[in-house]
Coordinates of C-alpha atoms in Angstrom, one line a residue:
M162 CA -1.0 -24.4 -6.6
A163 CA -1.1 -25.1 -2.8
P164 CA 1.8 -27.1 -1.4
A165 CA 1.2 -30.6 0.0
C166 CA 0.7 -30.2 3.8
T167 CA -0.7 -32.7 6.3
P168 CA -4.4 -32.6 7.1
E169 CA -3.4 -31.8 10.7
T170 CA -1.5 -28.7 9.6
I171 CA -4.4 -27.5 7.4
A172 CA -6.9 -28.0 10.2
R173 CA -4.8 -26.2 12.8
I174 CA -4.3 -23.1 10.5
A175 CA -8.0 -23.1 9.6
T176 CA -9.0 -23.2 13.3
L177 CA -6.6 -20.4 14.1
L178 CA -8.0 -18.1 11.5
K179 CA -11.6 -19.1 11.8
D180 CA -11.8 -19.0 15.6
T181 CA -10.0 -15.7 16.0
N182 CA -12.3 -12.6 15.9
L183 CA -11.1 -9.6 13.9
H184 CA -11.4 -7.5 17.1
D185 CA -8.6 -9.5 18.6
L186 CA -6.2 -8.0 16.1
L187 CA -7.4 -4.4 16.5
S188 CA -5.5 -1.9 18.7
P189 CA -6.2 1.8 19.4
Q190 CA -5.2 4.0 16.4
N191 CA -5.3 7.6 15.5
V192 CA -6.5 7.3 11.9
I193 CA -5.8 10.3 9.6
I194 CA -8.8 11.0 7.4
L195 CA -8.4 13.2 4.4
K196 CA -11.2 15.4 2.9
D197 CA -11.9 15.1 -0.8
S198 CA -11.6 18.9 -1.1
A199 CA -7.9 18.8 0.1
T200 CA -5.4 19.5 -2.6
V201 CA -2.6 17.2 -3.7
E202 CA -0.1 19.5 -1.9
Q203 CA -2.1 19.4 1.3
S204 CA -2.6 15.6 1.1
L205 CA 1.0 14.8 0.5
K206 CA 2.1 17.0 3.3
T207 CA -0.3 15.4 5.7
L208 CA 0.8 11.9 4.6
A209 CA 4.5 12.8 4.8
S210 CA 4.1 14.4 8.3
K211 CA 2.7 11.1 9.6
R212 CA 5.1 9.0 7.4
I213 CA 2.2 7.0 6.0
L214 CA 1.4 6.0 2.5
S215 CA -2.4 6.0 2.5
S216 CA -5.4 7.4 4.2
P217 CA -9.2 7.1 4.0
V218 CA -11.0 10.0 2.2
V219 CA -14.4 11.5 3.0
A220 CA -16.6 13.7 0.9
A221 CA -18.1 16.7 2.8
P222 CA -20.9 19.0 1.6
D223 CA -20.2 22.6 0.6
A224 CA -20.0 25.2 3.3
D225 CA -23.3 26.8 2.0
A226 CA -25.1 23.5 1.5
K227 CA -28.2 22.9 3.7
P228 CA -30.6 20.0 3.5
P229 CA -34.0 21.0 2.1
G230 CA -36.7 21.9 4.6
C231 CA -34.3 22.1 7.6
G232 CA -33.9 25.8 7.9
C233 CA -31.3 26.9 10.3
L234 CA -31.7 23.8 12.6
A235 CA -29.2 21.6 10.9
P236 CA -26.3 21.0 13.2
L237 CA -25.6 17.6 11.6
F238 CA -25.2 19.2 8.2
A239 CA -22.5 21.6 9.4
P240 CA -19.7 22.1 6.8
A241 CA -16.4 20.2 7.3
P242 CA -13.9 21.8 9.7
P243 CA -11.1 23.7 8.1
G244 CA -7.9 21.9 7.0
A245 CA -7.0 19.0 4.8
H246 CA -8.0 16.2 7.2
W247 CA -11.0 15.4 9.4
P248 CA -10.6 15.7 13.2
Q249 CA -10.4 12.3 14.7
E250 CA -13.0 13.1 17.4
K251 CA -15.7 14.2 15.0
G252 CA -18.1 11.9 13.3
L253 CA -18.9 12.4 9.6
A254 CA -22.2 14.0 10.1
G255 CA -25.1 14.4 7.7
N256 CA -24.4 13.6 4.1
H257 CA -20.6 13.2 4.4
Q258 CA -19.5 10.0 2.7
I259 CA -16.5 7.7 2.9
L260 CA -15.2 7.5 -0.6
G261 CA -12.2 5.2 -0.4
F262 CA -8.5 5.3 0.3
L263 CA -6.0 7.7 -1.2
D264 CA -2.4 6.5 -1.4
V265 CA 0.7 8.1 -2.7
R266 CA 0.6 5.8 -5.8
D267 CA -2.9 7.2 -6.7
V268 CA -1.4 10.7 -6.7
L269 CA 1.6 9.7 -8.8
S270 CA -0.5 7.7 -11.2
S271 CA -2.9 10.6 -11.6
F272 CA 0.2 12.8 -12.3
L273 CA 1.3 10.4 -14.9
A274 CA -2.1 10.6 -16.5
E275 CA -1.8 14.4 -16.6
L276 CA 1.6 14.0 -18.4
E277 CA 0.0 12.2 -21.3
G278 CA 0.3 14.3 -24.4
H279 CA 3.3 16.2 -23.2
G280 CA 5.9 14.2 -25.1
N281 CA 7.7 10.8 -24.9
L282 CA 9.2 10.6 -21.4
P283 CA 11.7 7.8 -22.1
K284 CA 13.2 9.7 -25.1
M285 CA 13.6 13.0 -23.3
K286 CA 16.9 14.1 -21.9
M287 CA 17.1 14.4 -18.1
L288 CA 17.1 18.2 -17.9
Q289 CA 14.1 18.4 -20.3
K290 CA 12.3 15.7 -18.3
M291 CA 13.0 17.5 -15.0
R292 CA 11.7 20.8 -16.2
L293 CA 8.5 19.2 -17.5
L294 CA 7.9 17.4 -14.2
E295 CA 8.6 20.6 -12.2
E296 CA 6.3 22.7 -14.4
Q297 CA 3.4 20.2 -14.5
G298 CA 3.9 19.3 -10.8
S299 CA 3.4 23.0 -9.8
S300 CA 0.0 23.1 -11.4
F301 CA -0.9 19.6 -10.4
A302 CA -0.3 20.4 -6.7
T303 CA -3.5 22.5 -6.6
T304 CA -5.7 19.6 -7.8
A305 CA -8.3 18.5 -5.3
I306 CA -8.4 14.8 -4.4
K307 CA -11.9 14.5 -5.8
D308 CA -10.6 15.5 -9.2
L309 CA -7.8 12.9 -9.4
K310 CA -8.0 10.5 -12.3
V311 CA -6.8 7.6 -10.2
F312 CA -8.2 7.2 -6.7
G313 CA -9.9 5.0 -4.2
G314 CA -9.2 1.4 -5.2
D315 CA -6.8 0.0 -2.6
G316 CA -9.0 -0.5 0.4
D317 CA -12.2 -2.2 1.8
F318 CA -14.6 -0.9 4.5
L319 CA -16.3 -2.9 7.2
H320 CA -18.9 -1.6 9.7
T321 CA -18.1 -2.2 13.3
S322 CA -21.2 -4.4 13.8
E323 CA -19.8 -6.7 11.0
A324 CA -16.3 -6.6 12.5
A325 CA -17.7 -7.9 15.8
Q326 CA -18.8 -11.1 14.0
T327 CA -16.0 -11.4 11.5
S328 CA -13.2 -13.9 11.8
V329 CA -9.6 -13.3 10.6
L330 CA -10.3 -15.9 7.9
D331 CA -13.3 -13.9 6.7
V332 CA -11.6 -10.6 6.6
I333 CA -8.8 -12.1 4.5
V334 CA -11.1 -13.8 2.1
N335 CA -13.9 -11.3 1.8
G336 CA -11.9 -8.2 2.6
L337 CA -8.3 -8.4 1.4
L338 CA -8.4 -11.0 -1.4
N339 CA -12.0 -10.4 -2.6
P340 CA -13.0 -6.9 -1.6
K341 CA -16.7 -6.1 -1.9
E342 CA -16.4 -2.4 -1.2
R343 CA -14.4 -0.1 -3.4
G344 CA -14.1 3.6 -3.5
A345 CA -17.3 5.2 -4.9
H346 CA -15.3 7.8 -6.9
Q347 CA -15.9 7.9 -10.6
G348 CA -12.3 8.2 -11.5
K349 CA -10.1 5.5 -13.0
H350 CA -9.0 2.9 -10.5
I351 CA -6.0 0.6 -10.5
V352 CA -7.7 -2.8 -9.8
T353 CA -5.5 -5.7 -9.1
G354 CA -8.2 -8.0 -7.5
T355 CA -6.8 -7.5 -4.0
V356 CA -6.4 -4.7 -1.5
H357 CA -3.9 -4.1 1.2
R358 CA -6.1 -2.7 4.0
V359 CA -9.6 -2.8 5.5
A360 CA -11.0 0.2 7.5
I361 CA -13.5 -0.3 10.4
Y362 CA -16.2 2.5 10.7
D363 CA -19.2 3.1 13.0
N364 CA -22.7 4.5 12.7
H365 CA -21.3 8.0 12.7
F366 CA -18.8 7.0 10.0
R367 CA -15.9 7.4 12.3
I368 CA -13.0 5.2 11.2
S369 CA -11.5 3.7 14.3
N370 CA -9.1 1.1 12.9
I371 CA -7.3 0.0 9.8
I372 CA -6.3 -3.7 9.5
S373 CA -3.7 -4.4 6.9
Q374 CA -2.1 -7.4 5.2
T375 CA 1.0 -6.7 7.3
D376 CA -1.1 -7.0 10.5
I377 CA -2.4 -10.4 9.3
I378 CA 1.2 -11.6 8.5
K379 CA 2.3 -10.5 12.0
Y380 CA -0.6 -12.4 13.6
I381 CA 0.2 -15.6 11.7
F382 CA 3.9 -15.3 12.7
M383 CA 3.0 -14.8 16.3
N384 CA 1.1 -18.1 16.1
K385 CA 3.8 -19.9 14.1
G386 CA 3.4 -23.0 16.2
E387 CA 0.2 -23.6 14.4
L388 CA 1.8 -23.7 11.0
G389 CA 2.9 -27.4 11.3
D390 CA 4.9 -28.7 8.4
L391 CA 4.2 -25.6 6.4
A392 CA 6.7 -23.7 8.5
T393 CA 9.6 -25.8 7.1
K394 CA 8.5 -25.7 3.5
T395 CA 11.2 -23.9 1.4
A396 CA 10.7 -21.0 -1.0
A397 CA 11.5 -23.5 -3.8
E398 CA 8.9 -26.0 -2.6
L399 CA 6.3 -23.2 -2.3
G400 CA 6.9 -22.1 -5.9
W401 CA 8.4 -18.7 -4.9
A402 CA 11.9 -19.3 -6.3
S403 CA 11.0 -19.6 -9.9
R404 CA 8.8 -16.7 -10.6
P405 CA 9.3 -13.9 -13.1
V406 CA 10.6 -10.7 -11.4
V407 CA 10.2 -7.4 -13.1
T408 CA 13.5 -5.6 -13.1
L409 CA 15.1 -2.5 -14.5
G410 CA 18.6 -0.9 -14.6
P411 CA 19.7 1.8 -12.3
D412 CA 20.0 4.3 -15.2
V413 CA 16.2 4.2 -15.9
S414 CA 14.5 7.4 -14.6
A415 CA 12.2 7.1 -11.6
I416 CA 9.2 8.4 -13.5
E417 CA 9.7 5.7 -16.1
A418 CA 9.9 3.2 -13.3
M419 CA 6.5 4.4 -12.1
L420 CA 5.1 4.0 -15.6
L421 CA 6.4 0.4 -15.7
M422 CA 4.8 -0.4 -12.3
N423 CA 1.5 0.9 -13.6
Q424 CA 1.8 -1.1 -16.8
K425 CA 2.6 -4.3 -14.9
Q426 CA 0.1 -3.5 -12.0
I427 CA 2.8 -4.1 -9.4
S428 CA 4.0 -2.0 -6.5
A429 CA 7.8 -2.6 -6.7
L430 CA 10.6 -3.3 -9.1
A431 CA 14.0 -5.0 -8.6
V432 CA 16.9 -2.7 -9.6
V433 CA 19.7 -4.8 -11.1
D434 CA 23.2 -4.0 -12.4
G435 CA 24.6 -4.9 -15.8
V436 CA 25.0 -8.6 -15.0
G437 CA 21.6 -9.0 -13.4
K438 CA 22.6 -8.8 -9.7
I439 CA 20.1 -7.1 -7.5
I440 CA 21.3 -3.8 -6.1
G441 CA 18.1 -2.1 -5.0
N442 CA 14.3 -2.1 -4.6
F443 CA 12.2 0.6 -6.1
S444 CA 8.7 0.8 -4.7
V445 CA 5.9 3.1 -3.7
S446 CA 7.3 3.2 -0.2
E447 CA 10.3 5.2 -1.5
M448 CA 7.8 8.0 -2.2
R449 CA 6.6 8.2 1.4
T450 CA 7.7 11.8 1.9
I451 CA 7.5 13.1 -1.7
M452 CA 5.9 16.5 -2.3
A453 CA 4.6 17.9 -5.6
E454 CA 7.5 20.4 -5.5
H455 CA 9.8 17.4 -5.6
F456 CA 8.4 15.8 -8.7
G457 CA 11.3 17.1 -10.7
A458 CA 13.5 14.5 -8.8
L459 CA 11.5 11.8 -10.6
A460 CA 13.6 12.6 -13.7
L461 CA 16.7 11.2 -11.9
P462 CA 17.9 7.7 -12.7
V463 CA 16.5 5.2 -10.2
G464 CA 19.9 4.4 -8.8
E465 CA 20.6 8.0 -8.0
F466 CA 17.0 8.7 -6.8
L467 CA 17.3 5.9 -4.3
A468 CA 20.7 6.9 -3.1
L469 CA 19.7 10.5 -2.5
E470 CA 16.5 9.3 -0.7
H471 CA 18.7 7.2 1.6
G472 CA 21.4 9.9 2.2
T473 CA 24.2 8.4 0.1
E474 CA 25.8 8.8 -3.3
F475 CA 25.3 6.4 -6.2
Q476 CA 28.5 5.4 -7.9
G477 CA 26.9 3.3 -10.6
Y478 CA 28.0 5.4 -13.5
S479 CA 31.6 4.3 -12.8
H480 CA 30.7 0.6 -12.9
I481 CA 31.7 -1.4 -15.9
H482 CA 28.9 -3.3 -17.6
E483 CA 30.5 -4.7 -20.8
Q484 CA 30.0 -8.4 -20.6
E485 CA 33.5 -9.2 -22.0
V486 CA 35.2 -7.0 -19.4
V487 CA 33.1 -8.2 -16.5
Q488 CA 33.9 -11.8 -17.3
S489 CA 37.6 -11.2 -17.7
K490 CA 40.1 -12.5 -15.1
G491 CA 41.5 -9.1 -14.5
H492 CA 38.1 -7.6 -13.6
K493 CA 37.4 -10.6 -11.4
F494 CA 40.7 -10.1 -9.5
I495 CA 39.8 -6.4 -8.8
T496 CA 36.3 -7.1 -7.7
D497 CA 37.3 -10.1 -5.5
R498 CA 40.0 -7.9 -3.9
I499 CA 37.4 -5.2 -3.1
A500 CA 35.1 -7.8 -1.7
R501 CA 37.9 -9.2 0.5
A502 CA 38.7 -5.8 1.8
R503 CA 35.2 -4.8 2.8
P504 CA 32.2 -7.2 2.8
R505 CA 29.4 -5.9 0.6
T506 CA 25.9 -5.4 2.0
P507 CA 23.2 -6.1 -0.6
G508 CA 21.7 -2.7 -1.6
E509 CA 24.6 -0.6 -0.3
E510 CA 25.1 0.9 -3.8
V511 CA 21.8 2.8 -3.4
G512 CA 21.8 3.2 0.4
Q513 CA 19.4 0.4 1.1
N514 CA 19.7 -2.7 3.2
L515 CA 18.1 -5.3 1.1
I516 CA 16.5 -8.3 2.8
L517 CA 17.1 -11.3 0.6
V518 CA 16.7 -15.1 0.9
T519 CA 17.8 -18.1 -1.1
P520 CA 15.5 -20.8 -2.5
Q521 CA 16.3 -22.9 0.6
A522 CA 14.8 -20.4 3.0
T523 CA 11.8 -21.8 4.9
M524 CA 8.4 -20.3 5.3
I525 CA 9.0 -19.4 8.9
E526 CA 12.3 -17.7 8.0
I527 CA 10.6 -15.6 5.3
L528 CA 7.8 -14.6 7.7
D529 CA 10.4 -13.7 10.3
K530 CA 12.2 -11.3 7.9
I531 CA 8.9 -9.7 6.8
V532 CA 7.8 -9.1 10.3
S533 CA 11.1 -8.2 12.0
H534 CA 12.2 -5.8 9.3
R535 CA 8.6 -4.4 8.7
I536 CA 8.8 -4.9 5.0
H537 CA 6.2 -5.9 2.3
R538 CA 8.4 -8.2 0.2
V539 CA 11.4 -10.4 0.2
Y540 CA 13.4 -11.2 -2.9
V541 CA 14.6 -14.7 -3.6
I542 CA 18.1 -14.8 -5.2
D543 CA 20.4 -17.3 -6.8
E544 CA 24.1 -17.8 -6.0
L545 CA 25.0 -14.7 -8.1
E546 CA 22.5 -12.5 -6.3
R547 CA 20.2 -12.4 -9.3
P548 CA 16.5 -12.2 -8.3
V549 CA 14.7 -15.5 -9.2
G550 CA 11.5 -14.8 -7.2
V551 CA 9.8 -12.4 -4.9
V552 CA 7.5 -13.1 -1.9
T553 CA 5.0 -10.4 -0.9
C554 CA 2.5 -10.2 1.9
T555 CA -0.2 -10.9 -0.6
D556 CA 1.6 -14.1 -1.7
V557 CA 1.6 -15.3 1.9
V558 CA -2.1 -14.7 2.6
R559 CA -3.0 -16.3 -0.7
L560 CA -1.0 -19.3 0.1
I561 CA -2.6 -19.7 3.5
I562 CA -6.1 -19.4 2.0
S563 CA -5.3 -21.8 -0.8
L564 CA -4.7 -24.4 2.0
V565 CA -7.5 -23.7 4.4
Q566 CA -10.3 -22.7 2.1
P567 CA -11.6 -26.2 1.5
A568 CA -11.4 -27.0 5.3
A569 CA -13.0 -23.8 6.6
L570 CA -15.3 -21.7 4.4
P571 CA -15.5 -18.1 5.5
A572 CA -18.6 -16.9 7.3
S573 CA -21.1 -15.2 5.0
R574 CA -20.9 -11.4 5.0
P575 CA -24.0 -9.2 4.9
S576 CA -24.6 -7.3 1.8
S577 CA -22.7 -4.0 2.1
A578 CA -25.5 -2.2 0.2
K579 CA -28.1 -3.5 2.6
Q580 CA -25.9 -2.6 5.6
L581 CA -25.4 0.9 4.3
Q582 CA -29.1 1.3 3.7
Q583 CA -29.8 0.3 7.3
L584 CA -27.2 2.8 8.6
E585 CA -28.6 5.6 6.5
Q586 CA -32.1 4.9 8.0
Q587 CA -30.6 4.9 11.5
E588 CA -28.8 8.1 10.8
A589 CA -32.0 9.8 9.4
E590 CA -34.0 8.7 12.4
Q591 CA -31.2 10.1 14.7
Q592 CA -31.2 13.4 12.8
Q593 CA -35.0 13.8 13.1
H594 CA -34.7 13.1 16.9
D595 CA -31.9 15.6 17.3
Q596 CA -33.7 18.3 15.3
Q597 CA -36.9 17.8 17.2
K598 CA -34.9 18.0 20.5
D599 CA -33.3 21.3 19.4
A600 CA -36.7 22.7 18.3
D601 CA -38.2 21.8 21.7
A602 CA -35.3 23.4 23.5
M603 CA -35.7 26.7 21.5
Q604 CA -39.5 26.8 22.4
Q605 CA -38.9 26.5 26.1

């Protein structure tokens, strides 16, 4: 339910988003494009080398494929260049197709699907679990992207001609929150009703830009003067301080945490200690540099997995969790003495620097933390550092749209099927022109 804001605030936000063209948010990018023939190992190495979580994927024809009737004069149907990804300067010629986005979560979810039938992971001992993950990970590494069971759902696509006429409001409503384009792959998708990014492509199917939810949040924060009284609304007033937070203990294995995220269709979990205090955040972002050869590490407890990822050592196994002991005066004296000796930083147990807020934190303070720390979520905690809510980038854009939608309906977006049909016709005409030009040149 949208918070009560003044009509002036709603009008100012609506004007900001409606009158700003999407092109105003775009900046030059070197977009990495994966080929659907790339293996899991190649894809993860490419993503890790760029420290990114996702990439668009294209389908290329086989090296021996030729369009019927074209003979040897088919430069636009040349096979894809060697390697796992498509060169930035080349257009996707001929019958190459943009399939969707691949992200690290797709890879891990597909791997989880491959593990079905290999035993009950939660009941396995750590060593047994690690051996299984290493063994299955080795064979899974050779799987091509196009054969993954989960792939392509977290992204929308917009042609550059549409982008030139699209407002920021429109790309939020019809791109991020209500995507019309999904990956065309026949595999199983994780569909949550929203996507985190929109790619901009041209007539040659070159992807020039990717606009993300984070970019939208940054733009809104840069124009915080237009937020009016919404800027001072607290997390409690916005309903963000009394929401269920999915948590798990630090002793649960990382692979089980991934299973839980898939079951709940969320991208992060709060890691809490024996008394419910948040000590870490386990998310897909922690897998940014994972390789198939490292899948055995997913057998480790989440606390240890995070600590190793952040270059520290998790001491959680020495912590006392019995409620009677924790609540005793003797235990409180020791913990208070430790706290006095060295101030604790939230998340230090697992090597993280958690960004937390109280229910009294204002909208502008929350936006500031998301933007300045370049994070995707902020946990809301009570006086005992127990998570009582979480604010994600999706929550922010949904809130904004819940306010301005009645005041500023998004511009209508052309049918993507019709747009693609027009592009295919233009491409076919261009191919005929180029082929005739080549034929004429050979006759001279």
